[in-house]
Amino acid sequence: MAKIAINIATGSLQQAEMIVGIDLGTTNSLVAIVHPETKQPICLKEHNANSIVPSIIYFDENNNVIVGEEAHKYLETNPANTIFSAKRLMGKSYNDIKNNASFFSYKVIDDSTESLVKVQVNNKFYSPIDLSSFILKELKNRAEHILKTPVTKAVITVPAYFNDAQRQATRDAGKLAGLDVLRIVNEPTAASLAYGLGTNTTDEKIIAVYDLGGGTFDISILKITNGIFEVLSTNGDTYLGGDDFDKAIVDYWIEENKIDSTTLTTNKSLVQSLRLKAEEAKKYLSSSNEFFSRLNELTLFIKKDKFENLIQPLINKTIDCCKLAVKDAGIDLQEIDTIVMVGGSTRIPSVKTAVSNYFNKEVFDSINPDEVVALGAAIQADILAGNNKNFLLLDITPLSLGLETMGGLMDVLIPRNSKIPSKVSRQYTTQKDAQGSMRISVFQGERDLVKDNRKLAEFNLTGIPGMPAGMPKVEVSFLINADGILTVSAKELRSGVEQSIEVKPQYGITDSDVEKMLLESITHAKDDIATRALVEARTEGEQILSVTEKFLQKNTTLVSQDEMIETAQAMQALQLALTMEDKNLIHTKIEALNEITRPFAERAMDAAVSGALSGKSIL
Ligand code: ADP
Ligand code: MG
């Protein structure tokens, strides 16, 4: 019996192990775990400290690195050596960011090429991967310090719109920080997981995740079916967030205090101090009606409704993005079941109201919006650690599993979203006379042609005794056990041959791979149907040609010279049609050939019958 052991779910670790979840944010980053005793996700923090680590990296003159809250103050005093928003540079070339170059107060190297950007600090150059790795390293160190155990494995979240290069860059940053990145998970997926959405595998839900952070706004529409998260659409603004709200307050105070522009250009630290005060004011106004403070001789005062007026245009912009996302998702607004609020800026009451009004529903905001993504990453990490065996991603197959059949077509045995454990068997036969072996190629994916899917394994069932084509009965079975391990076996039923080939287990695929494969299957669905029809027509045509040829060889006496020529012409026409991309033409030529050969079959039958009557064997 040929067996293949494949962990199709995750390449999941079976032993209990602490795997951390990390939200690597543009403004703030956090690390979380599922508590081994309470089984609840928690963000890690030192006693009395904050769980939030600002994504800021300061390099001193000796290139020593300081990350987090401590690096914050250098934004003002040493901007050239203080890196913020490194995430914006991930997987980007200078050309990609040149329109926003003024945003970065540190030195981003302009090489005017498509190669990946570098940042220069002192005499050294750093890639965005290096920079992100410093933040990840800091989170790893903190986690190790708090947990008092080495931390080497992590799940890291990224925005849903991150492309392959950006996801790979994030993985590489993890590796550089000494972390084995088991999965890259979409931020909105993580946030949904934190709310327990998708844990009930029978649920089908559409979720909107509204994420307003420090410098970016993302809206993602997700569909959860049987515990599988599918990104229907994303939209947003990569330069819109809490920082803009701070700036709106700064501008208001500058106007109120009649600070002139020369003061502002000469006194840079005044602007920075105003910014810090403005952020303080903004946060304060999320739970109070007015803010008052002094800065030297300046009076800094703002009322909540004034603040709300100032930011209303910005909030409206986010709602416009939501409208586009709903449209792109191809759904009606009413179809959205749940709205999840993510990001520190969603604490602002008028943001909540605007979102709730637009979607015409209460929003989910009971979990701390700064922490919700990290908490979801921790839940995902816990599943991968094998601590939560009955959980969604192991409950069902994320992608279809099948075999390659004639013409490179995918024959699905276990459709995607099938419950596991599950077992399916199907019979196949040979195409050629005396065919002694059969190749079993196992694929995963949703496309009609195996070449577009992912090959998991392949083996040959050998030792099939010589039989005419179509006679052997090869039963192929797919069995997925409760751990998500796929075993493929093949057995020829007439002779009883089976084979025992062990194929090394293959590692699983990431969420993003699954998402990509699903999206591709949707975008290519039309093409795939057409291709499948063409391949099937060709296969049929080839079979008819081969049967006709065999018949003519055996039964020369039954066919006249003219018929022979006519048949040969029809065969040639079909042969030619097979080389073209037109399935209708192939069908026409098959029909034409059938039309000519139909009487032959009747004659052969008559001959056989009369032969039988005269006592001869028909074989
Ligand atoms: P990111 O995901 O981009 O790293 P976060 O989700 O951590 O960012 O959001 C950071 C932003 O949230 C900052 O602009 C911060 O000022 C803002 N913020 C945090 N708390 C509040 C609050 N109570 N009210 C308003 N804004 C807040
Ligand atoms: Mg975030």
XYZ file of C-alpha atoms and ligand atoms in Angstrom:
647
model
C 0.000 0.000 0.000
C 1.510 3.286 -1.044
C 1.291 5.839 1.688
C 1.996 9.508 1.825
C 1.933 11.347 5.081
C 1.289 15.011 4.488
C 0.383 17.560 7.034
C -1.951 19.564 4.869
C -3.131 21.874 7.601
C -0.126 23.703 8.889
C 2.928 21.611 9.373
C 1.610 21.943 12.877
C 3.708 21.290 15.914
C 2.237 18.615 18.059
C 4.272 19.226 21.194
C 3.133 21.877 23.628
C 5.339 24.885 23.193
C 5.100 28.589 23.810
C 4.573 30.330 20.512
C 4.015 34.065 20.709
C 1.710 36.227 18.626
C 3.120 39.529 17.433
C 1.379 42.620 16.090
C 4.171 44.404 14.225
C 2.473 47.774 13.801
C 3.400 50.949 11.957
C 3.093 52.995 15.139
C 2.963 50.418 17.921
C 3.883 46.763 18.313
C 2.822 44.179 20.876
C 3.513 40.585 21.819
C 0.895 38.253 23.261
C 0.408 34.649 24.349
C -2.433 32.393 25.341
C -1.966 31.853 29.058
C -1.159 28.175 29.621
C -3.440 27.934 32.652
C -6.315 30.323 32.051
C -6.273 29.594 28.293
C -7.016 33.282 27.779
C -4.983 35.435 25.382
C -3.030 38.209 27.095
C -0.626 40.893 25.941
C 2.711 40.627 27.693
C 3.879 43.513 29.845
C 6.292 44.098 32.666
C 4.779 44.843 36.009
C 3.047 48.224 35.915
C 4.288 48.881 32.432
C 2.475 49.223 29.145
C 1.984 46.330 26.743
C 2.472 48.713 23.826
C 5.954 49.073 22.368
C 6.191 52.117 20.089
C 7.668 50.997 16.737
C 10.504 53.472 17.076
C 14.209 52.674 16.782
C 16.903 55.051 17.973
C 20.566 54.623 17.049
C 23.126 56.361 19.240
C 26.426 57.626 17.840
C 27.960 54.158 18.348
C 25.081 52.533 16.497
C 23.662 51.005 19.657
C 19.963 50.388 19.284
C 17.135 51.478 21.580
C 13.596 50.415 20.738
C 10.223 51.513 22.083
C 9.102 54.141 24.577
C 12.686 55.121 25.378
C 13.394 55.856 21.729
C 10.333 58.117 21.546
C 11.986 61.235 22.954
C 14.708 61.166 20.304
C 12.068 61.847 17.645
C 12.362 65.433 18.821
C 16.018 65.702 19.741
C 17.682 63.538 17.104
C 15.274 62.896 14.218
C 18.018 61.763 11.807
C 18.857 58.861 14.104
C 15.319 57.936 15.075
C 13.411 55.623 12.786
C 9.612 55.453 12.897
C 7.099 53.864 10.502
C 9.663 51.362 9.187
C 6.722 49.161 8.260
C 5.833 51.592 5.485
C 9.129 50.727 3.809
C 8.726 46.945 3.898
C 9.119 45.444 0.439
C 9.309 48.912 -1.153
C 11.714 50.536 -3.597
C 12.589 54.225 -3.472
C 10.341 54.791 -6.478
C 7.430 53.379 -4.493
C 7.787 55.905 -1.690
C 9.318 58.941 -3.363
C 6.039 60.857 -3.363
C 6.006 60.620 0.414
C 9.746 61.060 0.950
C 9.199 64.225 3.013
C 7.259 62.135 5.522
C 10.462 60.484 6.684
C 12.622 62.753 8.829
C 15.482 60.261 8.649
C 17.562 59.513 5.589
C 15.988 57.185 3.062
C 18.542 56.523 0.320
C 17.416 57.765 -3.077
C 19.021 55.462 -5.577
C 16.153 56.096 -8.033
C 15.938 52.414 -8.759
C 13.507 49.605 -8.266
C 15.749 47.876 -5.754
C 14.627 47.805 -2.125
C 15.105 50.954 -0.055
C 17.810 51.430 2.542
C 17.909 53.830 5.435
C 21.132 55.524 6.452
C 21.923 56.272 10.079
C 25.388 57.544 11.018
C 27.715 55.652 8.686
C 25.544 52.558 8.381
C 22.836 51.361 6.059
C 19.792 49.414 7.175
C 17.129 47.634 5.150
C 13.502 47.807 6.332
C 13.958 44.120 7.194
C 16.862 45.006 9.506
C 14.796 47.770 11.098
C 11.762 45.564 11.663
C 14.029 42.883 13.081
C 15.168 45.327 15.790
C 11.563 45.786 16.887
C 10.906 42.043 16.781
C 14.086 41.368 18.726
C 12.937 43.822 21.411
C 9.551 42.063 21.622
C 11.275 38.681 21.794
C 13.554 39.881 24.598
C 10.638 41.291 26.544
C 8.658 38.089 26.162
C 11.621 35.992 27.296
C 12.161 38.252 30.265
C 8.533 38.091 31.328
C 7.986 34.395 30.580
C 11.431 33.391 31.807
C 11.800 30.936 28.957
C 13.369 31.148 25.495
C 10.975 32.295 22.795
C 11.900 31.115 19.321
C 8.623 30.738 17.493
C 6.094 33.365 16.491
C 3.049 34.226 14.479
C 3.289 37.736 13.032
C 0.440 39.790 11.625
C 0.510 41.952 8.496
C -2.105 44.106 6.741
C -4.413 42.123 4.467
C -3.176 44.093 1.454
C 0.505 43.162 2.000
C 1.849 41.492 -1.132
C 4.126 38.463 -1.252
C 7.296 40.549 -1.115
C 6.106 42.394 1.981
C 5.042 39.157 3.668
C 8.373 37.563 2.843
C 10.194 40.631 4.157
C 8.255 40.278 7.428
C 9.236 36.600 7.651
C 12.860 37.507 7.008
C 12.774 40.169 9.708
C 11.524 37.511 12.114
C 14.312 35.151 11.147
C 16.863 37.901 11.631
C 15.471 38.505 15.113
C 15.939 34.825 15.931
C 12.303 33.902 15.472
C 10.948 31.035 13.475
C 7.879 32.632 11.882
C 5.312 29.855 11.728
C 2.663 31.956 10.097
C 1.995 35.340 8.698
C -1.618 36.175 9.549
C -3.701 39.039 8.245
C -4.397 41.688 10.875
C -8.173 41.709 10.275
C -8.246 37.912 10.513
C -6.415 38.066 13.828
C -8.792 40.729 15.153
C -11.775 38.565 14.190
C -10.209 35.559 15.917
C -9.788 37.596 19.094
C -13.553 38.141 19.072
C -14.070 34.409 18.594
C -15.463 34.933 15.119
C -14.985 31.927 12.872
C -14.491 29.515 15.750
C -17.882 28.007 15.124
C -17.205 26.122 11.942
C -20.785 25.956 10.801
C -21.095 29.733 10.743
C -21.038 31.663 7.529
C -20.386 35.316 8.231
C -19.316 38.509 6.546
C -17.203 40.767 8.702
C -15.966 44.305 8.189
C -12.780 45.132 10.079
C -12.275 48.885 10.490
C -8.677 49.573 11.542
C -7.684 53.156 12.258
C -4.157 53.287 13.689
C -1.525 55.965 14.117
C -0.722 56.628 10.488
C -2.796 54.245 8.441
C -6.393 53.334 7.828
C -7.461 49.900 6.603
C -10.898 48.516 5.949
C -11.138 44.813 5.150
C -14.191 42.796 4.272
C -13.812 39.157 5.227
C -15.974 36.155 4.643
C -15.773 33.279 7.065
C -17.102 29.973 5.811
C -16.538 26.847 7.849
C -13.763 28.569 9.746
C -11.904 29.662 6.625
C -11.187 33.363 6.319
C -11.398 34.792 2.853
C -10.520 38.419 2.129
C -13.269 39.741 -0.133
C -11.810 43.213 -0.447
C -9.520 45.741 1.164
C -9.378 49.499 0.968
C -7.932 52.330 2.989
C -5.478 55.161 3.092
C -1.841 54.531 3.939
C -1.417 58.131 5.077
C -4.440 58.689 7.279
C -4.592 58.026 10.990
C -4.256 59.339 14.514
C -1.223 61.440 13.577
C -3.465 63.515 11.309
C -5.866 64.123 14.186
C -2.923 65.323 16.292
C -1.901 67.626 13.476
C -5.422 69.041 13.229
C -5.238 70.025 16.903
C -1.730 71.503 16.496
C -2.943 73.643 13.588
C -5.914 74.792 15.653
C -3.700 75.834 18.574
C -1.268 77.613 16.270
C -4.181 79.619 14.925
C -5.739 80.281 18.342
C -2.398 81.406 19.793
C -1.524 83.368 16.655
C 1.875 81.709 16.410
C 3.525 83.048 13.257
C 5.206 80.914 10.638
C 8.741 82.175 11.295
C 8.508 81.056 14.922
C 7.375 77.680 13.710
C 10.155 77.209 11.168
C 12.855 78.368 13.567
C 11.545 76.646 16.666
C 11.227 73.004 15.605
C 11.010 71.678 19.128
C 7.941 73.867 19.748
C 6.106 72.016 16.979
C 7.142 68.664 18.449
C 6.003 69.694 21.928
C 2.697 70.883 20.483
C 2.299 67.525 18.782
C 2.835 65.592 22.001
C 0.347 67.862 23.779
C -2.108 67.427 20.942
C -1.934 63.632 21.201
C -2.498 63.925 24.924
C -5.492 66.184 24.274
C -6.922 63.842 21.649
C -6.742 60.834 23.960
C -8.202 62.830 26.810
C -11.123 63.950 24.674
C -12.049 60.321 23.972
C -13.480 60.285 27.488
C -13.880 63.968 28.479
C -15.496 67.114 27.140
C -12.637 69.570 27.135
C -8.872 69.694 27.418
C -6.807 72.437 28.989
C -3.056 72.753 29.417
C -0.200 75.236 29.213
C 3.026 75.188 27.282
C 5.298 78.021 28.383
C 3.154 81.132 27.799
C 0.765 79.326 25.464
C -2.752 78.316 26.444
C -3.739 75.018 24.960
C -7.463 74.577 25.100
C -9.853 72.566 22.981
C -13.421 71.402 23.354
C -14.582 67.984 22.290
C -17.088 69.262 19.720
C -14.403 71.505 18.194
C -12.113 68.496 17.887
C -14.919 66.489 16.331
C -15.508 69.237 13.764
C -11.830 69.327 12.908
C -11.570 65.617 12.225
C -14.970 65.087 10.587
C -13.570 65.427 7.032
C -10.945 62.803 7.832
C -13.542 60.434 9.247
C -15.680 60.986 6.164
C -12.707 59.925 4.082
C -12.554 56.612 5.931
C -16.258 56.071 5.326
C -15.706 56.679 1.607
C -13.077 53.913 1.691
C -15.606 51.643 3.422
C -18.104 52.277 0.638
C -15.515 51.293 -1.981
C -14.573 48.159 -0.050
C -18.211 47.059 0.183
C -18.608 47.660 -3.521
C -15.442 45.723 -4.387
C -16.524 42.853 -2.177
C -19.572 42.530 -4.395
C -21.957 42.463 -1.462
C -24.804 44.571 -0.143
C -24.232 46.595 2.980
C -26.930 44.618 4.796
C -25.030 41.375 4.218
C -22.328 42.441 6.657
C -22.997 40.652 9.932
C -20.333 42.137 12.180
C -18.134 45.230 12.354
C -14.891 44.874 14.307
C -13.081 47.970 15.555
C -9.274 47.873 15.555
C -6.564 50.469 16.219
C -6.071 53.069 18.934
C -7.892 55.769 17.002
C -11.181 53.867 17.089
C -11.405 54.894 20.739
C -12.622 58.271 19.529
C -16.393 58.277 20.110
C -17.227 60.180 16.913
C -15.286 57.591 14.891
C -17.379 54.842 16.433
C -20.585 56.725 15.750
C -19.679 57.388 12.122
C -18.804 53.736 11.496
C -21.848 52.446 13.300
C -24.091 54.859 11.378
C -22.650 53.906 8.029
C -22.940 50.143 8.560
C -26.218 50.653 10.385
C -25.137 48.282 13.168
C -23.562 48.234 16.593
C -19.808 47.803 16.345
C -17.652 45.229 18.205
C -15.379 47.268 20.462
C -15.280 45.442 23.780
C -11.665 44.297 23.334
C -8.898 46.885 23.720
C -8.409 48.111 20.119
C -4.622 48.466 20.547
C -4.322 44.864 21.673
C -6.935 43.049 19.646
C -4.640 42.124 16.731
C -1.870 40.794 19.001
C -4.426 38.806 21.015
C -5.721 37.199 17.815
C -2.147 36.399 16.751
C -1.664 34.659 20.117
C -4.798 32.592 19.544
C -3.484 31.564 16.151
C -0.116 30.711 17.730
C -1.861 28.573 20.324
C -3.639 26.600 17.619
C -0.324 25.998 15.859
C 1.238 24.894 19.118
C -1.320 22.114 19.137
C -2.884 23.267 22.384
C -6.221 23.768 20.800
C -6.642 20.653 18.678
C -10.325 20.903 17.963
C -9.981 24.319 16.507
C -11.117 25.504 13.128
C -8.091 25.309 10.916
C -7.658 21.645 11.659
C -11.350 20.896 11.487
C -11.683 21.229 7.782
C -9.550 21.140 4.699
C -8.705 24.646 3.557
C -8.190 23.606 -0.064
C -9.408 20.751 -2.252
C -7.303 17.608 -2.558
C -7.239 15.512 -5.686
C -5.371 13.559 -8.338
C -4.066 14.375 -11.765
C -6.086 12.630 -14.473
C -5.975 12.541 -18.298
C -4.951 15.770 -19.934
C -3.590 17.268 -16.705
C -7.020 17.756 -15.187
C -7.574 17.966 -11.444
C -9.920 15.272 -10.164
C -11.023 16.371 -6.704
C -11.494 13.582 -4.145
C -11.836 15.706 -1.029
C -13.370 19.121 -1.749
C -12.237 22.126 0.221
C -14.049 22.793 3.485
C -14.636 19.059 3.970
C -14.859 18.039 7.591
C -12.004 15.968 8.915
C -11.399 13.169 9.574
C -12.673 12.020 6.227
C -12.060 9.255 3.708
C -12.841 9.074 0.014
C -12.029 6.281 -2.482
C -12.382 6.334 -6.217
C -11.555 3.866 -8.975
C -9.306 4.587 -11.905
C -8.080 2.498 -14.793
C -5.255 2.346 -17.316
C -5.157 4.124 -20.661
C -2.862 1.763 -22.517
C -2.873 -1.978 -23.102
C -0.515 -3.898 -20.824
C 0.207 -0.765 -18.818
C 2.230 -2.045 -15.885
C 2.347 1.018 -13.698
C 0.234 4.017 -12.854
C 1.402 7.381 -11.647
C -0.492 8.837 -8.725
C 0.072 12.587 -8.425
C -1.567 14.350 -5.503
C -2.484 18.006 -5.772
C -4.034 20.660 -3.583
C -5.960 23.636 -4.909
C -9.087 24.905 -6.588
C -8.030 25.199 -10.201
C -9.172 22.819 -12.929
C -5.707 22.145 -14.274
C -3.190 20.554 -11.934
C -0.437 22.759 -13.268
C -2.154 25.690 -11.538
C -2.412 23.840 -8.236
C 0.142 22.806 -5.676
C 1.742 19.385 -5.976
C 1.914 17.573 -2.680
C 3.365 14.239 -3.698
C 3.669 11.649 -6.411
C 4.317 7.928 -6.565
C 4.052 5.019 -8.981
C 1.869 2.025 -8.380
C 3.905 -0.653 -10.175
C 3.435 -4.355 -10.878
C -0.010 -4.119 -12.433
C -0.305 -7.397 -14.453
C -0.687 -6.996 -18.231
C -4.304 -6.313 -19.100
C -6.048 -4.451 -21.910
C -6.552 -0.724 -21.355
C -9.509 -0.063 -19.129
C -9.467 -3.454 -17.437
C -7.419 -2.813 -14.268
C -9.319 -1.336 -11.358
C -7.064 0.899 -9.338
C -8.665 2.145 -6.176
C -7.131 5.307 -4.793
C -8.086 6.354 -1.265
C -7.547 9.669 0.447
C -7.751 9.620 4.195
C -7.330 12.686 6.368
C -7.036 11.859 10.036
C -8.002 14.080 12.941
C -4.550 15.663 12.997
C -4.966 16.807 9.431
C -2.526 14.239 8.068
C -3.344 12.996 4.592
C -2.635 9.385 3.650
C -2.959 8.411 0.006
C -3.116 4.730 -0.886
C -3.474 2.919 -4.205
C -4.431 -0.702 -4.882
C -5.177 -2.625 -8.073
C -8.236 -4.634 -7.113
C -8.112 -7.481 -9.691
C -4.548 -8.479 -8.902
C -4.365 -7.109 -5.395
C -1.088 -5.214 -6.021
C -0.460 -2.428 -3.633
C 2.606 -0.491 -2.865
C 4.402 0.898 0.107
C 6.224 4.074 -0.633
C 6.710 6.555 2.149
C 6.884 10.128 1.011
C 8.410 12.630 3.388
C 5.815 14.852 5.018
C 5.537 18.231 3.396
C 5.131 21.421 5.245
C 1.840 23.148 5.092
C 0.844 26.416 3.635
C 0.182 29.794 5.082
C -3.155 31.527 5.338
C -2.047 33.902 2.648
C -1.255 30.999 0.304
C -4.728 29.642 0.895
C -6.255 33.045 0.320
C -4.254 33.493 -2.844
C -5.195 30.116 -4.216
C -8.862 30.721 -3.490
C -8.814 34.146 -5.049
C -7.063 32.787 -8.119
C -9.626 30.039 -8.480
C -12.352 32.671 -8.452
C -10.676 35.017 -10.899
C -9.825 32.155 -13.246
C -13.099 30.273 -12.880
C -14.365 31.169 -16.362
C -11.074 30.359 -18.073
C -10.837 27.144 -16.107
C -14.268 25.950 -17.173
C -13.367 26.633 -20.795
C -10.006 24.884 -20.429
C -11.569 21.885 -18.757
C -14.150 21.560 -21.562
C -11.369 21.741 -24.134
C -9.202 19.178 -22.340
C -12.164 16.844 -21.998
C -13.028 17.179 -25.691
C -9.405 16.437 -26.613
C -9.279 13.409 -24.350
C -12.475 12.083 -25.874
C -11.143 12.734 -29.383
C -7.885 10.901 -28.638
C -9.743 7.931 -27.234
C -11.995 7.694 -30.272
C -9.012 7.888 -32.607
C -7.255 5.112 -30.753
C -10.345 2.859 -30.651
C -11.010 3.421 -34.361
C -7.436 2.629 -35.269
C -7.517 -0.608 -33.290
C -10.806 -1.572 -34.881
C -9.531 -1.003 -38.401
C -6.415 -3.077 -37.752
C -8.446 -6.039 -36.515
C -11.330 -5.861 -38.944
C -9.882 -4.986 -42.369
C -12.269 -7.397 -44.069
C -15.384 -5.642 -42.807
C -14.579 -2.261 -44.331
C -14.523 -1.328 -48.028
C -11.698 0.572 -49.685
C -13.844 3.719 -50.030
C -14.923 3.523 -46.411
C -11.318 3.113 -45.397
C -10.378 6.351 -47.208
C -13.396 8.182 -45.845
C -12.539 7.064 -42.296
C -8.903 8.032 -42.684
C -9.960 11.515 -43.805
C -12.330 11.940 -40.873
C -9.591 10.773 -38.503
C -7.168 13.240 -40.006
C -9.688 16.057 -39.644
C -10.201 15.132 -35.994
C -6.436 14.886 -35.454
C -6.075 18.412 -36.809
C -8.950 19.718 -34.675
C -7.207 18.325 -31.591
C -4.305 20.675 -32.192
C -6.611 23.683 -32.103
C -8.221 25.497 -29.214
C -11.822 24.987 -30.296
C -13.801 22.419 -28.367
C -16.865 22.776 -30.627
C -14.765 21.950 -33.662
C -13.441 18.849 -31.890
C -16.976 17.767 -31.048
C -18.088 18.268 -34.668
C -15.190 16.155 -35.947
C -15.844 13.441 -33.351
C -19.472 13.333 -34.461
C -18.445 13.175 -38.156
C -16.099 10.251 -37.458
C -18.753 8.471 -35.411
C -21.224 8.927 -38.237
C -18.901 7.012 -40.612
C -17.838 4.270 -38.211
C -21.230 3.514 -36.675
C -22.185 0.962 -39.393
C -18.821 -0.796 -38.885
C -19.650 -1.573 -35.315
C -22.973 -3.097 -36.386
C -21.185 -5.215 -38.987
C -18.641 -6.362 -36.426
C -21.466 -7.324 -34.108
C -23.200 -9.295 -36.893
C -19.929 -11.015 -37.767
C -19.399 -11.944 -34.162
C -22.921 -13.309 -33.849
C -22.671 -15.372 -37.029
C -19.248 -16.533 -35.898
C -20.741 -17.630 -32.623
C -23.527 -19.432 -34.455
C -20.977 -21.306 -36.534
C -19.281 -22.410 -33.342
C -16.230 -20.153 -33.319
C -15.034 -18.195 -30.337
C -15.704 -14.541 -30.450
C -12.541 -13.791 -28.581
P -0.758 51.074 14.470
O -1.628 49.871 14.284
O -0.756 51.969 13.281
O 0.602 50.720 14.929
P -2.312 51.742 16.878
O -3.460 50.886 16.617
O -1.463 51.402 18.026
O -1.404 51.987 15.607
O -2.891 53.225 17.058
C -2.096 54.279 17.473
C -2.909 55.536 17.405
O -4.015 55.456 18.310
C -2.115 56.774 17.802
O -2.355 57.803 16.870
C -2.714 57.125 19.149
O -2.641 58.514 19.416
C -4.144 56.690 18.972
N -4.833 56.513 20.265
C -4.470 55.711 21.282
N -5.317 55.844 22.322
C -6.265 56.741 21.920
C -7.414 57.335 22.546
N -7.752 57.008 23.794
N -8.127 58.220 21.840
C -7.778 58.575 20.601
N -6.715 58.069 19.952
C -5.947 57.177 20.609
Mg -2.360 48.112 13.892
